[in-house]
Amino acid sequence: MIKRVLDTVVSAAALVVTSPALAVVAVAIKATSPGPVLFTQERVGQYGRTFKIHKFRTMRPDHDGLAVSGTGDPRVTRIGAILRKTKLDEVPQFYDVLRGDMSLVGPRPEVPEYVAQWPTEMRPIILSVRPGITDPASIEFRNEGDELALARDPESHYVDSILPRKAAAYVDYVQRRSLVGDLKILGNTAKVVLFR
């Protein structure tokens, strides 16, 4: 209950405080690239329920549809590259937190095809909590794009190498989670974003 109250208060405040910046970002996206301002995608949430995640669109609308991208991916727009580097593309997810699909802290939500790749015994553990905007794996893999950029086949590398490591980190978070721990993760995330 305390975690949900924290999620609601912080996400509502974040959306209000950042609303001028969000408006500027929306105009910049619309002015520099055809297509919608927001990117929505089906993700798997708590107890396996699917929901639509919201982000600022960072790719051309006519890209090939691959779910992962490395640093320097030509599908990413100029504004999109800035949004990804600053993590501003993630800010609309405060709306997903506000409506209860996500939490501030929790395992990052994956697309259904990647959830199916999680080890069977890990899946119910990871999906027992709301997915989050950030978690320890988000901090550990903050330079994931650089690793994918070096891979011959980024999607295969993600599935075979990065996804299993993330799944293990998700399980570790769920089994050790606490309110104090979540506050520390939020603080560490802020440091990484502001001082990377």
PDB file of C-alpha atoms in Angstrom:
ATOM      1  CA  MET A   1       0.000   0.000   0.000  1.00  0.00           C
ATOM      2  CA  ILE A   2       2.809   2.436   0.916  1.00  0.00           C
ATOM      3  CA  LYS A   3       4.613   1.614  -2.326  1.00  0.00           C
ATOM      4  CA  ARG A   4       1.475   2.314  -4.369  1.00  0.00           C
ATOM      5  CA  VAL A   5       0.900   5.631  -2.594  1.00  0.00           C
ATOM      6  CA  LEU A   6       4.512   6.593  -3.290  1.00  0.00           C
ATOM      7  CA  ASP A   7       4.105   5.582  -6.934  1.00  0.00           C
ATOM      8  CA  THR A   8       0.958   7.686  -7.306  1.00  0.00           C
ATOM      9  CA  VAL A   9       2.262  10.806  -5.567  1.00  0.00           C
ATOM     10  CA  VAL A  10       5.680  10.821  -7.254  1.00  0.00           C
ATOM     11  CA  SER A  11       4.394  10.030 -10.755  1.00  0.00           C
ATOM     12  CA  ALA A  12       1.673  12.687 -10.554  1.00  0.00           C
ATOM     13  CA  ALA A  13       4.173  15.272  -9.305  1.00  0.00           C
ATOM     14  CA  ALA A  14       6.696  14.292 -11.978  1.00  0.00           C
ATOM     15  CA  LEU A  15       4.162  14.727 -14.774  1.00  0.00           C
ATOM     16  CA  VAL A  16       3.128  18.150 -13.460  1.00  0.00           C
ATOM     17  CA  VAL A  17       6.691  19.388 -12.926  1.00  0.00           C
ATOM     18  CA  THR A  18       7.964  18.135 -16.265  1.00  0.00           C
ATOM     19  CA  SER A  19       4.908  19.177 -18.315  1.00  0.00           C
ATOM     20  CA  PRO A  20       6.621  22.255 -19.870  1.00  0.00           C
ATOM     21  CA  ALA A  21       9.603  20.124 -20.919  1.00  0.00           C
ATOM     22  CA  LEU A  22       7.281  17.399 -22.210  1.00  0.00           C
ATOM     23  CA  ALA A  23       5.507  19.949 -24.386  1.00  0.00           C
ATOM     24  CA  VAL A  24       8.841  21.112 -25.847  1.00  0.00           C
ATOM     25  CA  VAL A  25       9.885  17.517 -26.522  1.00  0.00           C
ATOM     26  CA  ALA A  26       6.559  16.772 -28.221  1.00  0.00           C
ATOM     27  CA  VAL A  27       6.913  19.790 -30.510  1.00  0.00           C
ATOM     28  CA  ALA A  28      10.526  18.845 -31.342  1.00  0.00           C
ATOM     29  CA  ILE A  29       9.546  15.292 -32.275  1.00  0.00           C
ATOM     30  CA  LYS A  30       6.663  16.456 -34.442  1.00  0.00           C
ATOM     31  CA  ALA A  31       8.725  19.167 -36.142  1.00  0.00           C
ATOM     32  CA  THR A  32      11.673  16.935 -37.063  1.00  0.00           C
ATOM     33  CA  SER A  33      10.111  13.599 -37.966  1.00  0.00           C
ATOM     34  CA  PRO A  34       6.789  12.458 -39.427  1.00  0.00           C
ATOM     35  CA  GLY A  35       4.682  10.196 -37.255  1.00  0.00           C
ATOM     36  CA  PRO A  36       3.180  10.167 -33.774  1.00  0.00           C
ATOM     37  CA  VAL A  37       4.794  11.849 -30.774  1.00  0.00           C
ATOM     38  CA  LEU A  38       4.327   8.832 -28.536  1.00  0.00           C
ATOM     39  CA  PHE A  39       5.431   5.255 -29.070  1.00  0.00           C
ATOM     40  CA  THR A  40       3.161   2.591 -27.579  1.00  0.00           C
ATOM     41  CA  GLN A  41       3.895  -1.103 -27.388  1.00  0.00           C
ATOM     42  CA  GLU A  42       2.384  -4.152 -25.739  1.00  0.00           C
ATOM     43  CA  ARG A  43       4.359  -5.251 -22.687  1.00  0.00           C
ATOM     44  CA  VAL A  44       3.759  -7.934 -20.068  1.00  0.00           C
ATOM     45  CA  GLY A  45       2.899  -6.688 -16.598  1.00  0.00           C
ATOM     46  CA  GLN A  46       2.062  -8.118 -13.203  1.00  0.00           C
ATOM     47  CA  TYR A  47       0.579 -11.640 -13.237  1.00  0.00           C
ATOM     48  CA  GLY A  48       1.166 -11.804 -16.983  1.00  0.00           C
ATOM     49  CA  ARG A  49      -1.416  -9.163 -17.877  1.00  0.00           C
ATOM     50  CA  THR A  50      -0.465  -7.153 -20.942  1.00  0.00           C
ATOM     51  CA  PHE A  51      -0.648  -3.368 -21.138  1.00  0.00           C
ATOM     52  CA  LYS A  52       0.411  -0.555 -23.440  1.00  0.00           C
ATOM     53  CA  ILE A  53       3.635   1.163 -22.412  1.00  0.00           C
ATOM     54  CA  HIS A  54       4.152   4.806 -23.407  1.00  0.00           C
ATOM     55  CA  LYS A  55       7.401   6.446 -24.474  1.00  0.00           C
ATOM     56  CA  PHE A  56       8.361   9.380 -26.620  1.00  0.00           C
ATOM     57  CA  ARG A  57       8.995   8.070 -30.130  1.00  0.00           C
ATOM     58  CA  THR A  58      12.724   7.931 -30.880  1.00  0.00           C
ATOM     59  CA  MET A  59      12.721   5.998 -34.170  1.00  0.00           C
ATOM     60  CA  ARG A  60      11.493   6.669 -37.679  1.00  0.00           C
ATOM     61  CA  PRO A  61       7.925   5.370 -38.031  1.00  0.00           C
ATOM     62  CA  ASP A  62       8.923   3.243 -41.056  1.00  0.00           C
ATOM     63  CA  HIS A  63      11.657   1.220 -39.310  1.00  0.00           C
ATOM     64  CA  ASP A  64      11.971  -2.563 -39.691  1.00  0.00           C
ATOM     65  CA  GLY A  65      10.340  -3.436 -36.378  1.00  0.00           C
ATOM     66  CA  LEU A  66      13.278  -5.088 -34.590  1.00  0.00           C
ATOM     67  CA  ALA A  67      12.668  -4.779 -30.853  1.00  0.00           C
ATOM     68  CA  VAL A  68      16.263  -3.957 -29.867  1.00  0.00           C
ATOM     69  CA  SER A  69      18.674  -1.306 -31.084  1.00  0.00           C
ATOM     70  CA  GLY A  70      22.304  -0.486 -30.457  1.00  0.00           C
ATOM     71  CA  THR A  71      24.040   2.842 -30.109  1.00  0.00           C
ATOM     72  CA  GLY A  72      24.217   4.539 -33.506  1.00  0.00           C
ATOM     73  CA  ASP A  73      21.239   2.635 -34.915  1.00  0.00           C
ATOM     74  CA  PRO A  74      20.272   4.526 -38.123  1.00  0.00           C
ATOM     75  CA  ARG A  75      16.585   4.003 -37.340  1.00  0.00           C
ATOM     76  CA  VAL A  76      16.880   6.430 -34.403  1.00  0.00           C
ATOM     77  CA  THR A  77      16.102  10.066 -35.223  1.00  0.00           C
ATOM     78  CA  ARG A  78      18.368  12.965 -34.223  1.00  0.00           C
ATOM     79  CA  ILE A  79      15.940  14.059 -31.528  1.00  0.00           C
ATOM     80  CA  GLY A  80      15.472  10.411 -30.566  1.00  0.00           C
ATOM     81  CA  ALA A  81      19.186   9.992 -29.908  1.00  0.00           C
ATOM     82  CA  ILE A  82      19.111  12.940 -27.501  1.00  0.00           C
ATOM     83  CA  LEU A  83      16.007  11.625 -25.771  1.00  0.00           C
ATOM     84  CA  ARG A  84      17.571   8.203 -25.318  1.00  0.00           C
ATOM     85  CA  LYS A  85      20.826   9.600 -23.996  1.00  0.00           C
ATOM     86  CA  THR A  86      19.037  11.793 -21.450  1.00  0.00           C
ATOM     87  CA  LYS A  87      16.334   9.163 -20.742  1.00  0.00           C
ATOM     88  CA  LEU A  88      13.651  11.767 -21.483  1.00  0.00           C
ATOM     89  CA  ASP A  89      11.979   9.226 -23.758  1.00  0.00           C
ATOM     90  CA  GLU A  90      11.002   7.273 -20.630  1.00  0.00           C
ATOM     91  CA  VAL A  91       9.151  10.142 -18.883  1.00  0.00           C
ATOM     92  CA  PRO A  92       5.690   9.281 -20.327  1.00  0.00           C
ATOM     93  CA  GLN A  93       5.884   6.055 -18.325  1.00  0.00           C
ATOM     94  CA  PHE A  94       4.961   8.080 -15.237  1.00  0.00           C
ATOM     95  CA  TYR A  95       1.474   7.970 -16.781  1.00  0.00           C
ATOM     96  CA  ASP A  96       1.681   4.167 -16.828  1.00  0.00           C
ATOM     97  CA  VAL A  97       2.661   4.267 -13.152  1.00  0.00           C
ATOM     98  CA  LEU A  98      -0.203   6.627 -12.341  1.00  0.00           C
ATOM     99  CA  ARG A  99      -2.787   4.337 -13.906  1.00  0.00           C
ATOM    100  CA  GLY A 100      -1.399   1.292 -12.073  1.00  0.00           C
ATOM    101  CA  ASP A 101       0.215  -0.697 -14.885  1.00  0.00           C
ATOM    102  CA  MET A 102       3.730   0.039 -13.638  1.00  0.00           C
ATOM    103  CA  SER A 103       5.614   1.068 -10.523  1.00  0.00           C
ATOM    104  CA  LEU A 104       8.502   3.476 -10.074  1.00  0.00           C
ATOM    105  CA  VAL A 105      10.761   0.538  -9.227  1.00  0.00           C
ATOM    106  CA  GLY A 106      10.362  -2.998 -10.497  1.00  0.00           C
ATOM    107  CA  PRO A 107      11.617  -5.357 -13.212  1.00  0.00           C
ATOM    108  CA  ARG A 108      11.534  -3.648 -16.604  1.00  0.00           C
ATOM    109  CA  PRO A 109       8.527  -4.844 -18.637  1.00  0.00           C
ATOM    110  CA  GLU A 110       9.392  -6.895 -21.694  1.00  0.00           C
ATOM    111  CA  VAL A 111       7.460  -7.675 -24.872  1.00  0.00           C
ATOM    112  CA  PRO A 112       5.609 -11.027 -24.808  1.00  0.00           C
ATOM    113  CA  GLU A 113       8.112 -12.790 -27.083  1.00  0.00           C
ATOM    114  CA  TYR A 114      10.978 -11.953 -24.729  1.00  0.00           C
ATOM    115  CA  VAL A 115       9.018 -12.920 -21.618  1.00  0.00           C
ATOM    116  CA  ALA A 116       8.571 -16.326 -23.256  1.00  0.00           C
ATOM    117  CA  GLN A 117      12.386 -16.600 -23.324  1.00  0.00           C
ATOM    118  CA  TRP A 118      12.740 -16.214 -19.547  1.00  0.00           C
ATOM    119  CA  PRO A 119      13.566 -19.465 -17.731  1.00  0.00           C
ATOM    120  CA  THR A 120      10.282 -21.139 -16.750  1.00  0.00           C
ATOM    121  CA  GLU A 121      11.056 -21.126 -13.041  1.00  0.00           C
ATOM    122  CA  MET A 122      11.885 -17.398 -13.065  1.00  0.00           C
ATOM    123  CA  ARG A 123       8.813 -16.187 -14.943  1.00  0.00           C
ATOM    124  CA  PRO A 124       6.234 -16.347 -12.099  1.00  0.00           C
ATOM    125  CA  ILE A 125       8.673 -14.695  -9.687  1.00  0.00           C
ATOM    126  CA  ILE A 126       9.380 -11.769 -12.013  1.00  0.00           C
ATOM    127  CA  LEU A 127       5.705 -11.325 -12.892  1.00  0.00           C
ATOM    128  CA  SER A 128       4.568 -11.394  -9.247  1.00  0.00           C
ATOM    129  CA  VAL A 129       5.212  -7.630  -8.954  1.00  0.00           C
ATOM    130  CA  ARG A 130       4.404  -4.589 -11.058  1.00  0.00           C
ATOM    131  CA  PRO A 131       7.064  -3.795 -13.656  1.00  0.00           C
ATOM    132  CA  GLY A 132       8.972  -0.577 -13.084  1.00  0.00           C
ATOM    133  CA  ILE A 133      10.510   2.440 -14.739  1.00  0.00           C
ATOM    134  CA  THR A 134      13.823   1.503 -13.137  1.00  0.00           C
ATOM    135  CA  ASP A 135      15.462  -1.330 -11.212  1.00  0.00           C
ATOM    136  CA  PRO A 136      19.008  -2.572 -10.529  1.00  0.00           C
ATOM    137  CA  ALA A 137      19.206  -4.107 -14.017  1.00  0.00           C
ATOM    138  CA  SER A 138      18.356  -0.721 -15.578  1.00  0.00           C
ATOM    139  CA  ILE A 139      21.401   0.735 -13.853  1.00  0.00           C
ATOM    140  CA  GLU A 140      23.641  -2.239 -14.614  1.00  0.00           C
ATOM    141  CA  PHE A 141      22.652  -2.283 -18.289  1.00  0.00           C
ATOM    142  CA  ARG A 142      22.473   1.491 -18.789  1.00  0.00           C
ATOM    143  CA  ASN A 143      25.001   1.138 -21.639  1.00  0.00           C
ATOM    144  CA  GLU A 144      23.208  -1.805 -23.216  1.00  0.00           C
ATOM    145  CA  GLY A 145      23.092   0.016 -26.552  1.00  0.00           C
ATOM    146  CA  ASP A 146      26.890   0.064 -26.738  1.00  0.00           C
ATOM    147  CA  GLU A 147      27.027  -3.706 -26.192  1.00  0.00           C
ATOM    148  CA  LEU A 148      24.364  -4.322 -28.832  1.00  0.00           C
ATOM    149  CA  ALA A 149      26.168  -2.059 -31.296  1.00  0.00           C
ATOM    150  CA  LEU A 150      29.187  -4.382 -31.154  1.00  0.00           C
ATOM    151  CA  ALA A 151      27.128  -7.529 -31.767  1.00  0.00           C
ATOM    152  CA  ARG A 152      26.923  -9.044 -35.249  1.00  0.00           C
ATOM    153  CA  ASP A 153      23.259  -9.890 -34.619  1.00  0.00           C
ATOM    154  CA  PRO A 154      21.919  -7.503 -31.936  1.00  0.00           C
ATOM    155  CA  GLU A 155      18.620  -9.322 -31.413  1.00  0.00           C
ATOM    156  CA  SER A 156      20.235 -12.738 -30.996  1.00  0.00           C
ATOM    157  CA  HIS A 157      22.796 -11.250 -28.639  1.00  0.00           C
ATOM    158  CA  TYR A 158      20.015  -9.682 -26.596  1.00  0.00           C
ATOM    159  CA  VAL A 159      18.080 -12.961 -26.316  1.00  0.00           C
ATOM    160  CA  ASP A 160      21.099 -15.212 -25.736  1.00  0.00           C
ATOM    161  CA  SER A 161      23.258 -13.001 -23.522  1.00  0.00           C
ATOM    162  CA  ILE A 162      21.587  -9.897 -22.119  1.00  0.00           C
ATOM    163  CA  LEU A 163      18.091 -11.250 -21.451  1.00  0.00           C
ATOM    164  CA  PRO A 164      19.242 -14.120 -19.156  1.00  0.00           C
ATOM    165  CA  ARG A 165      21.388 -11.715 -17.118  1.00  0.00           C
ATOM    166  CA  LYS A 166      18.493  -9.305 -16.811  1.00  0.00           C
ATOM    167  CA  ALA A 167      16.103 -12.083 -15.769  1.00  0.00           C
ATOM    168  CA  ALA A 168      18.480 -13.140 -12.997  1.00  0.00           C
ATOM    169  CA  ALA A 169      18.711  -9.514 -11.813  1.00  0.00           C
ATOM    170  CA  TYR A 170      14.907  -9.211 -11.870  1.00  0.00           C
ATOM    171  CA  VAL A 171      14.530 -12.292  -9.680  1.00  0.00           C
ATOM    172  CA  ASP A 172      17.157 -10.999  -7.269  1.00  0.00           C
ATOM    173  CA  TYR A 173      15.306  -7.685  -7.005  1.00  0.00           C
ATOM    174  CA  VAL A 174      11.922  -9.336  -6.354  1.00  0.00           C
ATOM    175  CA  GLN A 175      13.341 -11.594  -3.652  1.00  0.00           C
ATOM    176  CA  ARG A 176      15.188  -8.758  -1.882  1.00  0.00           C
ATOM    177  CA  ARG A 177      12.837  -5.834  -2.492  1.00  0.00           C
ATOM    178  CA  SER A 178      11.963  -3.351   0.231  1.00  0.00           C
ATOM    179  CA  LEU A 179      10.747   0.235   0.428  1.00  0.00           C
ATOM    180  CA  VAL A 180      14.161   1.423   1.603  1.00  0.00           C
ATOM    181  CA  GLY A 181      15.793  -0.534  -1.198  1.00  0.00           C
ATOM    182  CA  ASP A 182      13.461   1.051  -3.748  1.00  0.00           C
ATOM    183  CA  LEU A 183      14.360   4.529  -2.506  1.00  0.00           C
ATOM    184  CA  LYS A 184      18.055   3.689  -2.898  1.00  0.00           C
ATOM    185  CA  ILE A 185      17.439   2.450  -6.438  1.00  0.00           C
ATOM    186  CA  LEU A 186      15.602   5.677  -7.291  1.00  0.00           C
ATOM    187  CA  GLY A 187      18.524   7.684  -5.904  1.00  0.00           C
ATOM    188  CA  ASN A 188      21.087   5.644  -7.830  1.00  0.00           C
ATOM    189  CA  THR A 189      19.031   5.981 -11.014  1.00  0.00           C
ATOM    190  CA  ALA A 190      18.904   9.749 -10.609  1.00  0.00           C
ATOM    191  CA  LYS A 191      22.697   9.850 -10.188  1.00  0.00           C
ATOM    192  CA  VAL A 192      23.240   7.753 -13.309  1.00  0.00           C
ATOM    193  CA  VAL A 193      20.880   9.872 -15.411  1.00  0.00           C
ATOM    194  CA  LEU A 194      22.168  13.241 -14.184  1.00  0.00           C
ATOM    195  CA  PHE A 195      25.878  12.496 -13.909  1.00  0.00           C
ATOM    196  CA  ARG A 196      26.543   9.762 -16.486  1.00  0.00           C
TER     197      ARG A 196
END
